[in-house]
mmCIF file of C-alpha atoms and ligand atoms in Angstrom:
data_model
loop_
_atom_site.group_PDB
_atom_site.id
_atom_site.type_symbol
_atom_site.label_atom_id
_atom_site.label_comp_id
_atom_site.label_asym_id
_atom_site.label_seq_id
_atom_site.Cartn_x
_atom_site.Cartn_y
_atom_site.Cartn_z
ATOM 1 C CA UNK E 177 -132.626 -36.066 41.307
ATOM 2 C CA UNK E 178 -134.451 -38.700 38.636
ATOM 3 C CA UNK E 179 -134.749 -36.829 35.282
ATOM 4 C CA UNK E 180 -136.847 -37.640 32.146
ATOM 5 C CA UNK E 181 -134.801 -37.693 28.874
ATOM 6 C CA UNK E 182 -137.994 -37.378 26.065
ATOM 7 C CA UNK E 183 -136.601 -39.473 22.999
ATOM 8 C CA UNK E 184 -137.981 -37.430 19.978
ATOM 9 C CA UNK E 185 -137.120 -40.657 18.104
ATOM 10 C CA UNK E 186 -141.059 -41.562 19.054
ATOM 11 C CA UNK E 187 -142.165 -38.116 18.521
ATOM 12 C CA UNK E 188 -145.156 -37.459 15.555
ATOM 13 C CA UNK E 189 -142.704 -35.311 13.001
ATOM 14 C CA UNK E 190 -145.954 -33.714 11.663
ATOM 15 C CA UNK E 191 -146.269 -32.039 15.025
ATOM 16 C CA UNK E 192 -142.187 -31.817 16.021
ATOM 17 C CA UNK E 193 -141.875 -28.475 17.590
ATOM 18 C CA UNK E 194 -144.879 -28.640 19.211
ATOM 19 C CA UNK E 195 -144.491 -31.612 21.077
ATOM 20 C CA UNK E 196 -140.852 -30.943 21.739
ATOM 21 C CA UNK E 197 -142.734 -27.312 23.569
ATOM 22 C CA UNK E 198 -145.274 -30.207 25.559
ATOM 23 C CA UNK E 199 -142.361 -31.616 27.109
ATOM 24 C CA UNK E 200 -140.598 -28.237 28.022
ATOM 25 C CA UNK E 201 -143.787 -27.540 29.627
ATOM 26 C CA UNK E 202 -143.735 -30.757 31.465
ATOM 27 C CA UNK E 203 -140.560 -30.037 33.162
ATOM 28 C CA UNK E 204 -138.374 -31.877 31.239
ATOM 29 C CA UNK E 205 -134.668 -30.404 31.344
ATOM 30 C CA UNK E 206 -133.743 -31.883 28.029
ATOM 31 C CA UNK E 207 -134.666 -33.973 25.026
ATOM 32 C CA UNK E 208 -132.567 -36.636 23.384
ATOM 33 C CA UNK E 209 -132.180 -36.259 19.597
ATOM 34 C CA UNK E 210 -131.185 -40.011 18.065
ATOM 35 C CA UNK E 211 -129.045 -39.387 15.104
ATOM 36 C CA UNK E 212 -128.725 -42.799 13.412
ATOM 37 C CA UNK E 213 -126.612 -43.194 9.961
ATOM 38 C CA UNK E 214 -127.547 -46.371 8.629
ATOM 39 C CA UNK E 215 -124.483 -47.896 9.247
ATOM 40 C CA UNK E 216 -123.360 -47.864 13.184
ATOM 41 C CA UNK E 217 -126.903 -49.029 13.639
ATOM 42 C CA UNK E 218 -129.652 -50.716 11.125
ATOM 43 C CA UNK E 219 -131.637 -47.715 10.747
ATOM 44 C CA UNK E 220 -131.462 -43.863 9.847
ATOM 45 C CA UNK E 221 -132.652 -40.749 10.838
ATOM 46 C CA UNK E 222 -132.229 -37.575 10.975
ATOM 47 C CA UNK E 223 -129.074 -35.121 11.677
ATOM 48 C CA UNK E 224 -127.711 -31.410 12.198
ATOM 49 C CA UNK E 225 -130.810 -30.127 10.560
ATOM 50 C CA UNK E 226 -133.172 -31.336 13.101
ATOM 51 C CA UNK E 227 -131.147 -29.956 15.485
ATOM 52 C CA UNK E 228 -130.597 -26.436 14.240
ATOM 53 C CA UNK E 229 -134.795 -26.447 13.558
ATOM 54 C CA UNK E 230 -135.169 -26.987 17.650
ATOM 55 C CA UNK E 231 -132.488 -24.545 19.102
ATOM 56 C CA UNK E 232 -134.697 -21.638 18.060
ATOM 57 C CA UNK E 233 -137.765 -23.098 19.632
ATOM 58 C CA UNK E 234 -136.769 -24.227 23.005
ATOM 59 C CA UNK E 235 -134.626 -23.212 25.942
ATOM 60 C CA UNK E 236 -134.190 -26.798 26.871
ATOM 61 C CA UNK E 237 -130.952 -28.563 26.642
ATOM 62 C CA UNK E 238 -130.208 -30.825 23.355
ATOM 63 C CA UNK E 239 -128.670 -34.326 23.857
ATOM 64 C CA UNK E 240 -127.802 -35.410 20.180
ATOM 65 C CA UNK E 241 -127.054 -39.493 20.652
ATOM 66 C CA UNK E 242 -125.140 -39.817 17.727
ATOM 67 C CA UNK E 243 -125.382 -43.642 16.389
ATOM 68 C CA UNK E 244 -122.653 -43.065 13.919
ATOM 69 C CA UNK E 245 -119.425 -43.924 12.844
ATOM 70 C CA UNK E 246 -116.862 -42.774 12.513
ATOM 71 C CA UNK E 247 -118.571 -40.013 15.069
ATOM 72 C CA UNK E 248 -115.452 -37.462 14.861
ATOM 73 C CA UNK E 249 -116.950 -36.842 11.418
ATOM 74 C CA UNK E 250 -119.707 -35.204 12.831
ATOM 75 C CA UNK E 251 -119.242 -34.077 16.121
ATOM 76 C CA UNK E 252 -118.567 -30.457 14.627
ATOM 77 C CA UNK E 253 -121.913 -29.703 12.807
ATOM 78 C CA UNK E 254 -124.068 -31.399 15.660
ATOM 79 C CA UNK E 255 -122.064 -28.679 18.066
ATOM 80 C CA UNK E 256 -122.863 -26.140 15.473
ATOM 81 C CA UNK E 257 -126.112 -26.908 15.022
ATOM 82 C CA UNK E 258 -126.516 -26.148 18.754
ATOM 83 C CA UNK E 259 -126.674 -29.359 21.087
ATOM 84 C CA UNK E 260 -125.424 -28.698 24.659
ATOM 85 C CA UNK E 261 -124.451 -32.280 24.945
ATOM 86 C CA UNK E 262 -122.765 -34.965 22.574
ATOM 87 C CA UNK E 263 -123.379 -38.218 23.413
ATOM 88 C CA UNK E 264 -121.068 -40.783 21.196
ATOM 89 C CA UNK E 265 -120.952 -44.756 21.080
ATOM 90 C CA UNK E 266 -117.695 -46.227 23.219
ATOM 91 C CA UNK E 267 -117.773 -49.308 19.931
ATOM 92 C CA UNK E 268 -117.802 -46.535 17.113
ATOM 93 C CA UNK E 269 -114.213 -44.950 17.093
ATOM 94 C CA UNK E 270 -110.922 -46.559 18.221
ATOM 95 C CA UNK E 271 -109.890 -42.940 19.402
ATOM 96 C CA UNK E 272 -112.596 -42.353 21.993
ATOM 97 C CA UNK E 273 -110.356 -40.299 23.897
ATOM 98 C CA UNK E 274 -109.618 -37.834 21.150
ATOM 99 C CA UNK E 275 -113.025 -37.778 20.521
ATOM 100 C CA UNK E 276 -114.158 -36.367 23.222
ATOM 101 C CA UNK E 277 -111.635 -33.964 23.882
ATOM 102 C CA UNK E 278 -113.004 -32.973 20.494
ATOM 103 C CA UNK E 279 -116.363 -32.329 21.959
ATOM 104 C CA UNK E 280 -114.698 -30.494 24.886
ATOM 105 C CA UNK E 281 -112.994 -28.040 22.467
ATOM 106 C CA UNK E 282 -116.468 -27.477 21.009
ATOM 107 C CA UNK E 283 -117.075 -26.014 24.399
ATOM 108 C CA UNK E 284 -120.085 -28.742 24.571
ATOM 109 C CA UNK E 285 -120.854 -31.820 27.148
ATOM 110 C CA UNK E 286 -119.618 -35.235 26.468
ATOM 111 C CA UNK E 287 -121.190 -38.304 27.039
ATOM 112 C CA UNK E 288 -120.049 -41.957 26.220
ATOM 113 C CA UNK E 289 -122.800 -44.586 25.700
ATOM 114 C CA UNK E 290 -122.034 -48.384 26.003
ATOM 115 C CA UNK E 291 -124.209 -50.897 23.617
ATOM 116 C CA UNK E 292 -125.428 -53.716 26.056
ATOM 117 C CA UNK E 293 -122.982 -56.493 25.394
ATOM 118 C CA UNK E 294 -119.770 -53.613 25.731
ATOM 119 C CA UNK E 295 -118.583 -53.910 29.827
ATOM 120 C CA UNK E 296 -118.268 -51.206 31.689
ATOM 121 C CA UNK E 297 -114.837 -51.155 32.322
ATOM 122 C CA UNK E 298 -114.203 -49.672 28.636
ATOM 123 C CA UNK E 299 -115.368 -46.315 30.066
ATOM 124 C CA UNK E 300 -112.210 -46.217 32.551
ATOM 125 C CA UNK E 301 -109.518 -44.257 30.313
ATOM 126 C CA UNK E 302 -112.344 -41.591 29.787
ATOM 127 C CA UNK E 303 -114.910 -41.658 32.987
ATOM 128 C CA UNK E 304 -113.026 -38.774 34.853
ATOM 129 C CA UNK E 305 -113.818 -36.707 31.588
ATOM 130 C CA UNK E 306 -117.465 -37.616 31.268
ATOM 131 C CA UNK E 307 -120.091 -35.330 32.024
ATOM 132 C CA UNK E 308 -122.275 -38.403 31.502
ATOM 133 C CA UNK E 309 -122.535 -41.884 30.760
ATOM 134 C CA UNK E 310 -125.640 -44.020 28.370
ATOM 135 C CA UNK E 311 -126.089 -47.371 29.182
ATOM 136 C CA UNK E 312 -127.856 -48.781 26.422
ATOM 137 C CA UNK E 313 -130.759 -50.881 27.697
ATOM 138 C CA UNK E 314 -131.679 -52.007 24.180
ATOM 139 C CA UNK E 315 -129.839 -52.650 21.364
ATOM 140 C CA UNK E 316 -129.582 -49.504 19.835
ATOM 141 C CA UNK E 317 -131.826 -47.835 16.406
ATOM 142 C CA UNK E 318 -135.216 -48.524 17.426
ATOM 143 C CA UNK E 319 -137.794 -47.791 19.656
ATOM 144 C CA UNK E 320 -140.067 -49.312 21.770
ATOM 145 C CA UNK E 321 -138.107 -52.780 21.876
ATOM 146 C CA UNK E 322 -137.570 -54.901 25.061
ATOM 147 C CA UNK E 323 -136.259 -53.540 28.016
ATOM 148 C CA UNK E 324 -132.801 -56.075 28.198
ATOM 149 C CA UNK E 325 -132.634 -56.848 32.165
ATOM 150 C CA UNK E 326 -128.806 -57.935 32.118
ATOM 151 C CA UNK E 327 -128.030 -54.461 32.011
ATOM 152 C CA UNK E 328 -129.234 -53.534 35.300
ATOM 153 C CA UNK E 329 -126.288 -54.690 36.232
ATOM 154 C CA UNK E 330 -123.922 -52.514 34.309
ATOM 155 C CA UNK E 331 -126.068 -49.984 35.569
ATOM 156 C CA UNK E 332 -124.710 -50.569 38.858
ATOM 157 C CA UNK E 333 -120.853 -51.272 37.835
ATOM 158 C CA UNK E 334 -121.103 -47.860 36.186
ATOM 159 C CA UNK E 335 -122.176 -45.833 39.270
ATOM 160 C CA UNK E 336 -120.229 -47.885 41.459
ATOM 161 C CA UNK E 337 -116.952 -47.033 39.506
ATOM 162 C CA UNK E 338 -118.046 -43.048 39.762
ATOM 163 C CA UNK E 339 -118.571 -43.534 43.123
ATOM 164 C CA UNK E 340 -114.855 -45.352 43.807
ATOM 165 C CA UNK E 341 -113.306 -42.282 41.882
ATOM 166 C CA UNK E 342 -115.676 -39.417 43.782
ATOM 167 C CA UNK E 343 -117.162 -38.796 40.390
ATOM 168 C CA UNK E 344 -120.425 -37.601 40.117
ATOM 169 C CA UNK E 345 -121.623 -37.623 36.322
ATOM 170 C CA UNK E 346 -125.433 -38.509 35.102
ATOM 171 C CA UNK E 347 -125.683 -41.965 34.314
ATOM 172 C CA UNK E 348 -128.241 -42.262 31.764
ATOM 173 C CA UNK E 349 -129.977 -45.160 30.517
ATOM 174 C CA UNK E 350 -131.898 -45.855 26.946
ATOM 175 C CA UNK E 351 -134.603 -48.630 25.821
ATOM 176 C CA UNK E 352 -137.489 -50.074 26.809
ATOM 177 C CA UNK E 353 -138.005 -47.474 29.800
ATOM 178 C CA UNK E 354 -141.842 -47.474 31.227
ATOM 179 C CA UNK E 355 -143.668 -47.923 34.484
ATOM 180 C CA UNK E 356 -141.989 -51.295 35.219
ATOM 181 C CA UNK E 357 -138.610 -51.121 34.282
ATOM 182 C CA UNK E 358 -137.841 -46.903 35.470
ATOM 183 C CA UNK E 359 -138.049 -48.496 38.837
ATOM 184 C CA UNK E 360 -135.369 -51.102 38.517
ATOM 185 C CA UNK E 361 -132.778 -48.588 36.579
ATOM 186 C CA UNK E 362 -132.546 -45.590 39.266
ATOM 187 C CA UNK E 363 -132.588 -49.154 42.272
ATOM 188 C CA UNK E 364 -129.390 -49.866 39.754
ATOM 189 C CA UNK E 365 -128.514 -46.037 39.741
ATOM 190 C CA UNK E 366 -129.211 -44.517 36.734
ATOM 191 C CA UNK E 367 -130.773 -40.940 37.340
ATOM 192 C CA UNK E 368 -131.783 -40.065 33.830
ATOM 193 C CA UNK E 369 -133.998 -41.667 31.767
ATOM 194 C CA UNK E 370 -134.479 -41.722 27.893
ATOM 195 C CA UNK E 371 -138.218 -42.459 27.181
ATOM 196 C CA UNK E 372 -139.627 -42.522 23.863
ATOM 197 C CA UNK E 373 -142.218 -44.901 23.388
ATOM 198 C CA UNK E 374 -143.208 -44.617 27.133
ATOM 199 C CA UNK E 375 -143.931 -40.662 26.669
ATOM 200 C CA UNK E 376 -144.961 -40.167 23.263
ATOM 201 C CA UNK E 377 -147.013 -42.678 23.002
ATOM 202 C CA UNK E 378 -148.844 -42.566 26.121
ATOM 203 C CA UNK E 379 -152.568 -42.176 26.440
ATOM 204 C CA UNK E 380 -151.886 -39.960 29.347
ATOM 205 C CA UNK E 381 -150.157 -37.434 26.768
ATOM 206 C CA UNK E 382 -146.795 -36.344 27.095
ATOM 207 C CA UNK E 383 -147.000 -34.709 30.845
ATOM 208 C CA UNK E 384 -148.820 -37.217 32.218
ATOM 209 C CA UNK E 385 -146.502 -39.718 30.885
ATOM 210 C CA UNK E 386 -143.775 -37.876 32.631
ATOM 211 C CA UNK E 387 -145.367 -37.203 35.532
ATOM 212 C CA UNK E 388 -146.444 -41.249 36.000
ATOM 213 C CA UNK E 389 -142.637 -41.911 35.146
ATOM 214 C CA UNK E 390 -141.358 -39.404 38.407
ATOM 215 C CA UNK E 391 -143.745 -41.204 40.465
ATOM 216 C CA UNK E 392 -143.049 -44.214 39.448
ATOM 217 C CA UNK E 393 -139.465 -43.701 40.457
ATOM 218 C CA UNK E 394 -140.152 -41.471 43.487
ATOM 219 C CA UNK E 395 -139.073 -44.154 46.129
ATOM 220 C CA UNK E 396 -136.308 -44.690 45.202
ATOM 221 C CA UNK E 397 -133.064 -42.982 44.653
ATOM 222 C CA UNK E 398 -130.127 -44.063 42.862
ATOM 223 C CA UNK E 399 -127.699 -45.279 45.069
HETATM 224 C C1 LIG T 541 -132.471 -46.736 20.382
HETATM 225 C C2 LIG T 541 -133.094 -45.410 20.664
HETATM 226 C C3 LIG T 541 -134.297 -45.642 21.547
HETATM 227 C C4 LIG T 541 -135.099 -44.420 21.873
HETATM 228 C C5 LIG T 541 -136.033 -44.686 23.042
HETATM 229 O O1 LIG T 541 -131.447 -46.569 19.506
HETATM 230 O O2 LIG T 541 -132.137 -44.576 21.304
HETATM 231 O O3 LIG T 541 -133.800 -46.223 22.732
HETATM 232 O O4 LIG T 541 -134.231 -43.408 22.204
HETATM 233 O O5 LIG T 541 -136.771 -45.820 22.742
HETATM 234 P P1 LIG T 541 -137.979 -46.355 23.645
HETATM 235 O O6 LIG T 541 -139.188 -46.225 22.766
HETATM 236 O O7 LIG T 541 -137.617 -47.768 23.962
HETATM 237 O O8 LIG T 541 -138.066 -45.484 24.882
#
């Protein structure tokens, strides 16, 4: 089943909550929270707080994508805070392992999330632990940059290594995801999708701009 990922990164923080409510009531199952510190990536954010101001509002799950480094310094307050999932960068901690047994502890999801020029087989050592993989479609702390099409086929080398093992985790991807390019990432086999840019900003508001994503995936499944 495809699923929409809303990216509050591209969300109007005058009107937070209520947008985050929008998407709920689009039929989202989750939003993804970027937490960016300046330093693993060129651009900061927001953190913990913005997490623990949603928990109260929504019943939908919290993905906090946490573009930081070293990440085991903050996996604890984003858990606290009240994300269901942890998402953490495969390039920002030489104990990636640890790291998310750390997140495990925490009694939360892990995911691992590979920038686009780290390969897929990095993920090996940990992909029987995953509860989810990013592929990183952009270069990551920005929105609404170019879709990169090389990584279509990491896409594919990710599911295809679940598939060898019998795994069956989300693979998610992130950047540059609209009308044109959803198709091309669940063909790959991605079956989440982070959209910012592509929802948020959409003339046809934030549940049409779902909606035109599902159907824009609907014939195909990832394989
Ligand atoms: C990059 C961010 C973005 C954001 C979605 O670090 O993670 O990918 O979530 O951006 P767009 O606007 O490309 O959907």
């Amino acid at each position: 089943m495809i699923k929409i990922a809303p990216s509050i990164l591209s969300a109007d923080f005058m009107r937070l909550g209520e947008q985050v409510l929008e998407a709920e009531a689009a039929g989202v199952d989750r939003v993804q929270i970027d937490v960016m510190d300046g330093r693993f990536v060129p651009n900061i954010t927001f953190g913990a707080v913005a997490i623990k101001s949603l928990r109260p509002l929504t019943r939908l799950q919290l993905e906090a994508h946490l573009m930081v480094t070293p990440p085991e310094d903050f996996i604890k307050c984003i858990a606290e805070a009240g994300a269901d999932t942890i998402i953490i960068h495969q390039e920002a901690t030489p104990h990636l392992h640890r790291a998310v047994q750390q997140i495990h502890a925490l009694g939360k999801k892990a995911g691992v999330a590979l920038n686009p020029s780290s390969p897929a087989c990095l993920l090996s050592e940990v992909l029987d632990d995953l509860q989810l993989v990013l592929v990183m479609t952009v270069n990551p702390g920005f929105g609404g940059q170019e879709f990169i099409p090389r990584t279509l086929h990491k896409i594919r080398r990710v599911r295809d290594m679940m598939q060898e093992r019998g795994i069956n985790c989300e693979v998610e991807v992130d950047g540059g995801i609209n009308l044109h390019t959803a198709p091309q990432v669940v063909k790959a086999g991605a079956n989440v999708l982070v959209a910012g840019t592509a929802v948020f900003d959409s003339p046809d508001g934030i549940a049409g701009a779902v909606q035109a994503l599902l159907s824009a995936c609907a014939s195909f499944e990832p394989t």
